Amino acid sequence: MHIDLELDTRGLNCPLPILKAKKALTPMQTGQLLKVVSTDAGSTRDFQAFAKQTGNELVEQQTVGADYIHVMRRR
């Protein structure tokens, strides 16, 4: 999977990971992938809701150690 942009939001709590992801997605082109790494346990649910609200596709979510990783495709 080719990631076009990676965003590190470790240490930030809701709603900052979502707000930073929204800002990062804005200049991206349709189909590009954004990877967001977070340490906020609530980010899994937050990114699912964000994808539904915005129409951006949540391609993958996984937990690796203390990190919650979210991959979104720009609509």
PDB file of C-alpha atoms in Angstrom:
ATOM      1  CA  MET A   1       0.000   0.000   0.000  1.00  0.00           C
ATOM      2  CA  HIS A   2       1.468   3.365  -1.042  1.00  0.00           C
ATOM      3  CA  ILE A   3       0.952   6.009   1.647  1.00  0.00           C
ATOM      4  CA  ASP A   4       0.996   9.554   0.219  1.00  0.00           C
ATOM      5  CA  LEU A   5       1.141  11.365   3.564  1.00  0.00           C
ATOM      6  CA  GLU A   6       1.744  10.222   7.142  1.00  0.00           C
ATOM      7  CA  LEU A   7       0.538  12.213  10.118  1.00  0.00           C
ATOM      8  CA  ASP A   8       1.860  11.618  13.649  1.00  0.00           C
ATOM      9  CA  THR A   9      -0.714  12.646  16.256  1.00  0.00           C
ATOM     10  CA  ARG A  10       0.757  10.662  19.150  1.00  0.00           C
ATOM     11  CA  GLY A  11       0.069  12.308  22.499  1.00  0.00           C
ATOM     12  CA  LEU A  12      -2.916  14.291  21.185  1.00  0.00           C
ATOM     13  CA  ASN A  13      -6.418  13.579  22.425  1.00  0.00           C
ATOM     14  CA  CYS A  14      -9.792  13.914  20.742  1.00  0.00           C
ATOM     15  CA  PRO A  15     -10.654  15.932  18.720  1.00  0.00           C
ATOM     16  CA  LEU A  16      -7.109  16.936  17.663  1.00  0.00           C
ATOM     17  CA  PRO A  17      -6.227  13.789  15.620  1.00  0.00           C
ATOM     18  CA  ILE A  18      -9.429  14.234  13.577  1.00  0.00           C
ATOM     19  CA  LEU A  19      -8.898  17.977  13.117  1.00  0.00           C
ATOM     20  CA  LYS A  20      -5.318  17.437  11.949  1.00  0.00           C
ATOM     21  CA  ALA A  21      -6.436  14.658   9.591  1.00  0.00           C
ATOM     22  CA  LYS A  22      -9.154  16.894   8.143  1.00  0.00           C
ATOM     23  CA  LYS A  23      -6.615  19.663   7.523  1.00  0.00           C
ATOM     24  CA  ALA A  24      -4.149  17.204   5.948  1.00  0.00           C
ATOM     25  CA  LEU A  25      -6.792  15.696   3.626  1.00  0.00           C
ATOM     26  CA  THR A  26      -7.914  19.051   2.219  1.00  0.00           C
ATOM     27  CA  PRO A  27      -5.029  19.631  -0.252  1.00  0.00           C
ATOM     28  CA  MET A  28      -4.707  15.940  -1.136  1.00  0.00           C
ATOM     29  CA  GLN A  29      -5.952  14.631  -4.467  1.00  0.00           C
ATOM     30  CA  THR A  30      -8.766  12.116  -4.885  1.00  0.00           C
ATOM     31  CA  GLY A  31      -7.574   8.580  -4.194  1.00  0.00           C
ATOM     32  CA  GLN A  32      -4.470   9.547  -2.227  1.00  0.00           C
ATOM     33  CA  LEU A  33      -3.858   7.793   1.095  1.00  0.00           C
ATOM     34  CA  LEU A  34      -3.352   9.444   4.474  1.00  0.00           C
ATOM     35  CA  LYS A  35      -1.941   7.418   7.381  1.00  0.00           C
ATOM     36  CA  VAL A  36      -2.641   8.779  10.863  1.00  0.00           C
ATOM     37  CA  VAL A  37      -0.836   7.370  13.903  1.00  0.00           C
ATOM     38  CA  SER A  38      -2.489   8.139  17.244  1.00  0.00           C
ATOM     39  CA  THR A  39      -2.218   7.088  20.878  1.00  0.00           C
ATOM     40  CA  ASP A  40      -5.823   8.074  21.662  1.00  0.00           C
ATOM     41  CA  ALA A  41      -7.864   4.914  22.286  1.00  0.00           C
ATOM     42  CA  GLY A  42     -11.032   6.730  21.203  1.00  0.00           C
ATOM     43  CA  SER A  43      -9.555   7.520  17.804  1.00  0.00           C
ATOM     44  CA  THR A  44     -10.729   4.198  16.353  1.00  0.00           C
ATOM     45  CA  ARG A  45     -14.370   5.118  16.837  1.00  0.00           C
ATOM     46  CA  ASP A  46     -13.701   8.776  15.935  1.00  0.00           C
ATOM     47  CA  PHE A  47     -12.154   7.926  12.556  1.00  0.00           C
ATOM     48  CA  GLN A  48     -15.036   5.568  11.725  1.00  0.00           C
ATOM     49  CA  ALA A  49     -17.522   8.390  12.350  1.00  0.00           C
ATOM     50  CA  PHE A  50     -15.339  10.897  10.477  1.00  0.00           C
ATOM     51  CA  ALA A  51     -15.250   8.632   7.414  1.00  0.00           C
ATOM     52  CA  LYS A  52     -19.054   8.299   7.391  1.00  0.00           C
ATOM     53  CA  GLN A  53     -19.568  12.055   7.801  1.00  0.00           C
ATOM     54  CA  THR A  54     -17.062  13.161   5.151  1.00  0.00           C
ATOM     55  CA  GLY A  55     -17.273  10.421   2.527  1.00  0.00           C
ATOM     56  CA  ASN A  56     -13.548   9.682   2.787  1.00  0.00           C
ATOM     57  CA  GLU A  57     -12.888   5.937   2.824  1.00  0.00           C
ATOM     58  CA  LEU A  58     -11.432   4.339   5.943  1.00  0.00           C
ATOM     59  CA  VAL A  59      -9.191   1.768   4.263  1.00  0.00           C
ATOM     60  CA  GLU A  60      -7.583   0.210   7.313  1.00  0.00           C
ATOM     61  CA  GLN A  61      -7.401   0.432  11.099  1.00  0.00           C
ATOM     62  CA  GLN A  62      -5.008  -1.459  13.313  1.00  0.00           C
ATOM     63  CA  THR A  63      -3.446  -1.334  16.743  1.00  0.00           C
ATOM     64  CA  VAL A  64       0.305  -1.809  17.047  1.00  0.00           C
ATOM     65  CA  GLY A  65       1.494  -1.643  20.631  1.00  0.00           C
ATOM     66  CA  ALA A  66       0.236   1.687  22.014  1.00  0.00           C
ATOM     67  CA  ASP A  67      -0.384   3.117  18.523  1.00  0.00           C
ATOM     68  CA  TYR A  68      -3.710   3.245  16.725  1.00  0.00           C
ATOM     69  CA  ILE A  69      -3.160   3.422  12.978  1.00  0.00           C
ATOM     70  CA  HIS A  70      -5.775   4.713  10.568  1.00  0.00           C
ATOM     71  CA  VAL A  71      -5.460   4.811   6.778  1.00  0.00           C
ATOM     72  CA  MET A  72      -7.906   6.991   4.856  1.00  0.00           C
ATOM     73  CA  ARG A  73      -8.424   7.425   1.112  1.00  0.00           C
ATOM     74  CA  ARG A  74      -9.260  10.960   0.007  1.00  0.00           C
ATOM     75  CA  ARG A  75     -12.651  11.158  -1.677  1.00  0.00           C
TER      76      ARG A  75
END
